[in-house]
Amino acid sequence: MERYDVAIIGAGIVGTATAWKLARYKIKTVLLEALPDLACGTTKANGGIIHAGYDPKTGTLKAKLNVQGASEYPVLAEQLGFRYKQTGSLVVGFNEQDEQYLKMEYQNGKANGVPDLKIIYGEEIRALEPRINPQATVALHAPTAGVLDPFEAAYAFAENAHQNGVDVYFQFKVTGITRKSDGFVLHSSSGNVEAGMVVNAAGVYSDVVAALAGSQDFTVTPRIGEILVLDKEISNPVRNVIFPIPSPTKGKGIVVIPTVSGNVLVSATARNIEDKENISTSREGLQELLQGGRKLVADISAGQVIREFSGLRAVSSAGEDFNIGPTPGIRGFITAGGIQSPGLASAPAIASLIRDCLAEEGLVLREKPDYNPLRKAGVRFSALSAEEQDRLIKENPDYGQIVCRCEYVTAGEIIDAIKTPLGATTIDGVKRRSRAGMGRCQGGFCQPRILAILSRYLQKPPEQIWLEYADSPVVMGMLKGGCRQ
Amino acid sequence: MNMMSYDVVVIGGGPAGMAAALKSKEYGCTVALLERDADLGGILNQCIHPGFGVEYFKEELAGPEYAGRFTDLVNSAGIDVYIQTMVTAVNPERSVMAINQNGVMQISAGAVVLAMGCRERTRGAIMIPGYRPAGVMTAGIAQRYINIENLKPGSKAVIVGSGDIGLIMARRMYLEGIQVLGVYEIMPYVNGLIRNVKQCLEDFAIPLYLSETVIDIQGKGRLSGVVTARVDENFRPVSGTEKHIECDLLLLSVGLIPENDLSVRVGVELNTATQGPLVNNGLETNVPGIFACGNVLHVHDVVDNVTREALKAGEQAARYAKKTGVKPKEPRKILAGENIRYTVPNYYHPGAGEKVDICFRVSRPISDGYLVVSSPERVILEGKPRGFRPGEMEKFSLSPKLQGKDCSDVILSVRRRSNGN
């Protein structure tokens, strides 16, 4: 049985960021993921906002870690090669009561240390955001807010961790935890690993994992959030992340978000549910999103929608704040529970806090002299100039073959997505790494071609290639009369 | 980077692009035909069923045969064909950027013909709620898996939407031993051709459910079932009519959308009814020298019509490139009136002494109606009473005589004869 100093359970944004943070030290770390790929849970299904940090109540962990995390992302995006766009954000009000609320938020943000906040009015709002609902009268502008593709950040964290020596196991669903004098044994159907310390970053399952270790301190209720993806906007795109005034029952409310790729998200509904794997969408939810989106950007229409999905927020019974720290009575077992919004924005800072907790529990951290803080971003063909494209194709003709015609993704990029360390093994894994299939035809042209490339490079027959989760084949085998070459 | 120059550049090597290229070549132009796939023929290559060419070739061909005839003509005509070549941009001065495995090409074109075809509407576009398992796909993807890749997309299928591809795939799957549980159409009428309902559903006893649709998709890995329901006149599910159906394949045949990403980026204006370019009777868009034909212009139900339209676009593009076109007078509008969803073209140039071929579709089925062609001042023509269906494209020719001396705007309508429909 392999023994590690630290085992991280869950390869979402918190787990991958923690792995990245720990990869610089002379310790042996493993990242364990129940699903077939990185970032397949809450991380893949959220709005991707790096909140500026004015919203969490001053003095909370959320406030501290959000502001700290948000300030780290611009640098991390450069070092780790993921796309990040500082869009700024607007919280939009329509009347005097809203204005009072925004002034409170402004003060709260100041106290949290959020830079450059400003209350703006009328024409100032329209100058920043021409698409804003004309009835908007007042807004809180936070220029430091930004957006990223959350799975892209998770891939970057995990790949950098991996290249610096962190092991990653997929389809390793922890089904039992045995406590020993010098640590833990983590059991799964595909084998066991031993670890001196454990980080529980299991998202909506963090209560289940804690219970396996013997802690019944909290439970996690999934709060489902549905999201619409709108087609890319060629003229007059939305520029800022646009929030409504939050409501006490619906959290941050339905937000309009420009993405790093030029799409717009309308995100998200909020409803507590029981099933930790229910990521279905509902008719009512989708209508609510359209209505909510139109309150902020009046011309949003159903005709622009290219996809709907939903994800689960991990709502902890331990309280509104993040629940991060050592577990009473279980030495060396660090919990990262209740990581809902602003979890993505906070992730780099959460990773630092978890490292500090591990150190306090007795983990010895000495920096590796050969740690490489850089990860090279993959080729993004469509973003290159014609000259650069021409040069690249001459080096490797795979880049001269467009597979996804909506997003102009080449065969070369799809092969890169598969061959990269911790690369894609599923159709959706290719999609999230390369954007092939993310466009307006949603894989209608390229899915069979991507399946063929996956089949070739993974050396598996097409019926053994999954869409996303285990046992989700897109085809069921050969038709009659077929034979394999 | 490879710099080139042609009189006419045709984007897309399906039936529209091939016919346009051939016609431009006939007019003495140098022609480049750019096709993103490995073969010419476009979607015809996966349409292995018969029914193509009845009008144009006066015989019934399968899709690949129809494509094959044109491919042979193109290959022997002296047209420069670039396969596996994807156009990434066109600019208003008709400079076309394209890439293939040899590198980037910049082609300067005298005229450009847009013939990129269309794409299928997806689950996301029609917002069916539920889970997102494997096994939910457009009819066209399933057609490719079955006819090109020889892969089985599932074993128990439900089809949502009654577009032609869905109807054809119902029969195709049946013949491959895939159980087809039914076709569910949200509208009270069929979207595809009547002949396909008869030949693809009725002949194989595949049930068709009108005013019913899929309202929920179930299954976390692979599709495990769907819920269907009747819908009211506002297309809302009627509570109490839900049925759960166990299946592992859901095919969507819910419409086609012209693929105009390139066109929009070059500044071509689209018709909101078709999502295709607004064109004059020479099939020229609002960007001078850029023409459109085939499914990128509006979705056709018969390929023979695509070919006819594309021959016209090829001719007009050649004339533009050779500067032999007559300088047109101020265009007049061709407007969609009562019960007409759209017309193509949207403008005509009076006084050219040519007939103006107009295609149109009605917006709903009318069993007893008649075509009315009018100007703002007078009724120009009334057609014979007959039935009209949205699934069938209608054609009408406005002769020079009918254009009249005043050459005013023209409005097409279909009126009902009685109160019933």
PDB file of C-alpha atoms in Angstrom, chain B residues 266-355:
ATOM      1  CA  VAL B 266     -18.535  39.948 -42.377  1.00  0.00           C
ATOM      2  CA  GLY B 267     -21.594  42.156 -41.853  1.00  0.00           C
ATOM      3  CA  VAL B 268     -24.252  40.202 -43.745  1.00  0.00           C
ATOM      4  CA  GLU B 269     -27.754  41.044 -42.489  1.00  0.00           C
ATOM      5  CA  LEU B 270     -29.975  38.106 -41.627  1.00  0.00           C
ATOM      6  CA  ASN B 271     -33.694  37.546 -41.954  1.00  0.00           C
ATOM      7  CA  THR B 272     -34.985  36.832 -38.452  1.00  0.00           C
ATOM      8  CA  ALA B 273     -37.534  34.367 -39.851  1.00  0.00           C
ATOM      9  CA  THR B 274     -34.988  32.163 -41.651  1.00  0.00           C
ATOM     10  CA  GLN B 275     -31.745  33.035 -39.843  1.00  0.00           C
ATOM     11  CA  GLY B 276     -30.366  33.221 -43.387  1.00  0.00           C
ATOM     12  CA  PRO B 277     -29.112  36.309 -45.244  1.00  0.00           C
ATOM     13  CA  LEU B 278     -31.505  38.866 -46.677  1.00  0.00           C
ATOM     14  CA  VAL B 279     -30.935  38.682 -50.442  1.00  0.00           C
ATOM     15  CA  ASN B 280     -32.105  40.244 -53.686  1.00  0.00           C
ATOM     16  CA  ASN B 281     -33.322  38.222 -56.663  1.00  0.00           C
ATOM     17  CA  GLY B 282     -29.692  37.692 -57.701  1.00  0.00           C
ATOM     18  CA  LEU B 283     -29.166  36.021 -54.286  1.00  0.00           C
ATOM     19  CA  GLU B 284     -26.734  38.774 -53.359  1.00  0.00           C
ATOM     20  CA  THR B 285     -26.554  39.800 -49.709  1.00  0.00           C
ATOM     21  CA  ASN B 286     -26.331  43.355 -48.452  1.00  0.00           C
ATOM     22  CA  VAL B 287     -22.518  43.071 -48.723  1.00  0.00           C
ATOM     23  CA  PRO B 288     -21.733  43.662 -52.403  1.00  0.00           C
ATOM     24  CA  GLY B 289     -20.248  40.648 -54.178  1.00  0.00           C
ATOM     25  CA  ILE B 290     -21.235  38.189 -51.451  1.00  0.00           C
ATOM     26  CA  PHE B 291     -23.946  35.748 -52.524  1.00  0.00           C
ATOM     27  CA  ALA B 292     -25.740  32.983 -50.642  1.00  0.00           C
ATOM     28  CA  CYS B 293     -27.515  29.794 -51.650  1.00  0.00           C
ATOM     29  CA  GLY B 294     -28.702  26.477 -50.293  1.00  0.00           C
ATOM     30  CA  ASN B 295     -29.388  25.808 -46.653  1.00  0.00           C
ATOM     31  CA  VAL B 296     -27.234  28.688 -45.462  1.00  0.00           C
ATOM     32  CA  LEU B 297     -29.829  30.948 -47.096  1.00  0.00           C
ATOM     33  CA  HIS B 298     -32.959  29.104 -45.947  1.00  0.00           C
ATOM     34  CA  VAL B 299     -33.622  25.496 -45.070  1.00  0.00           C
ATOM     35  CA  HIS B 300     -34.797  23.490 -48.064  1.00  0.00           C
ATOM     36  CA  ASP B 301     -36.673  20.212 -47.940  1.00  0.00           C
ATOM     37  CA  VAL B 302     -35.596  18.930 -51.368  1.00  0.00           C
ATOM     38  CA  VAL B 303     -32.008  19.030 -52.619  1.00  0.00           C
ATOM     39  CA  ASP B 304     -33.101  19.629 -56.198  1.00  0.00           C
ATOM     40  CA  ASN B 305     -34.276  23.079 -55.126  1.00  0.00           C
ATOM     41  CA  VAL B 306     -30.906  23.714 -53.527  1.00  0.00           C
ATOM     42  CA  THR B 307     -29.196  22.916 -56.800  1.00  0.00           C
ATOM     43  CA  ARG B 308     -31.462  25.224 -58.795  1.00  0.00           C
ATOM     44  CA  GLU B 309     -30.945  28.075 -56.371  1.00  0.00           C
ATOM     45  CA  ALA B 310     -27.182  27.536 -56.311  1.00  0.00           C
ATOM     46  CA  LEU B 311     -26.902  27.569 -60.116  1.00  0.00           C
ATOM     47  CA  LYS B 312     -28.463  30.994 -59.982  1.00  0.00           C
ATOM     48  CA  ALA B 313     -26.071  32.180 -57.259  1.00  0.00           C
ATOM     49  CA  GLY B 314     -23.122  30.813 -59.254  1.00  0.00           C
ATOM     50  CA  GLU B 315     -24.268  32.680 -62.343  1.00  0.00           C
ATOM     51  CA  GLN B 316     -24.775  35.943 -60.475  1.00  0.00           C
ATOM     52  CA  ALA B 317     -21.440  35.632 -58.679  1.00  0.00           C
ATOM     53  CA  ALA B 318     -19.698  35.073 -62.026  1.00  0.00           C
ATOM     54  CA  ARG B 319     -21.386  38.108 -63.528  1.00  0.00           C
ATOM     55  CA  TYR B 320     -20.379  40.197 -60.554  1.00  0.00           C
ATOM     56  CA  ALA B 321     -16.783  38.993 -60.727  1.00  0.00           C
ATOM     57  CA  LYS B 322     -16.660  39.622 -64.496  1.00  0.00           C
ATOM     58  CA  LYS B 323     -18.519  42.903 -64.051  1.00  0.00           C
ATOM     59  CA  THR B 324     -21.067  41.898 -66.681  1.00  0.00           C
ATOM     60  CA  GLY B 325     -24.111  42.375 -64.493  1.00  0.00           C
ATOM     61  CA  VAL B 326     -26.595  45.116 -65.355  1.00  0.00           C
ATOM     62  CA  LYS B 327     -26.379  47.962 -62.939  1.00  0.00           C
ATOM     63  CA  PRO B 328     -29.562  47.433 -60.996  1.00  0.00           C
ATOM     64  CA  LYS B 329     -32.111  50.064 -60.212  1.00  0.00           C
ATOM     65  CA  GLU B 330     -33.251  50.774 -56.699  1.00  0.00           C
ATOM     66  CA  PRO B 331     -34.547  47.468 -55.278  1.00  0.00           C
ATOM     67  CA  ARG B 332     -38.174  46.795 -54.385  1.00  0.00           C
ATOM     68  CA  LYS B 333     -39.199  44.744 -51.384  1.00  0.00           C
ATOM     69  CA  ILE B 334     -40.768  41.303 -51.457  1.00  0.00           C
ATOM     70  CA  LEU B 335     -42.724  41.059 -48.241  1.00  0.00           C
ATOM     71  CA  ALA B 336     -44.195  38.173 -46.273  1.00  0.00           C
ATOM     72  CA  GLY B 337     -47.874  38.955 -45.731  1.00  0.00           C
ATOM     73  CA  GLU B 338     -50.709  37.090 -44.069  1.00  0.00           C
ATOM     74  CA  ASN B 339     -49.874  33.446 -43.201  1.00  0.00           C
ATOM     75  CA  ILE B 340     -46.440  33.640 -44.859  1.00  0.00           C
ATOM     76  CA  ARG B 341     -43.468  32.853 -42.630  1.00  0.00           C
ATOM     77  CA  TYR B 342     -40.827  34.070 -45.034  1.00  0.00           C
ATOM     78  CA  THR B 343     -39.900  34.676 -48.645  1.00  0.00           C
ATOM     79  CA  VAL B 344     -36.591  34.308 -50.490  1.00  0.00           C
ATOM     80  CA  PRO B 345     -35.530  36.654 -52.026  1.00  0.00           C
ATOM     81  CA  ASN B 346     -36.430  39.712 -49.975  1.00  0.00           C
ATOM     82  CA  TYR B 347     -35.759  42.265 -52.737  1.00  0.00           C
ATOM     83  CA  TYR B 348     -35.910  42.428 -56.489  1.00  0.00           C
ATOM     84  CA  HIS B 349     -34.504  44.837 -59.008  1.00  0.00           C
ATOM     85  CA  PRO B 350     -37.202  46.009 -61.398  1.00  0.00           C
ATOM     86  CA  GLY B 351     -36.770  46.503 -65.065  1.00  0.00           C
ATOM     87  CA  ALA B 352     -34.199  43.742 -65.639  1.00  0.00           C
ATOM     88  CA  GLY B 353     -36.721  41.979 -67.850  1.00  0.00           C
ATOM     89  CA  GLU B 354     -36.311  38.757 -65.898  1.00  0.00           C
ATOM     90  CA  LYS B 355     -38.759  36.692 -63.971  1.00  0.00           C
TER      91      LYS B 355
END
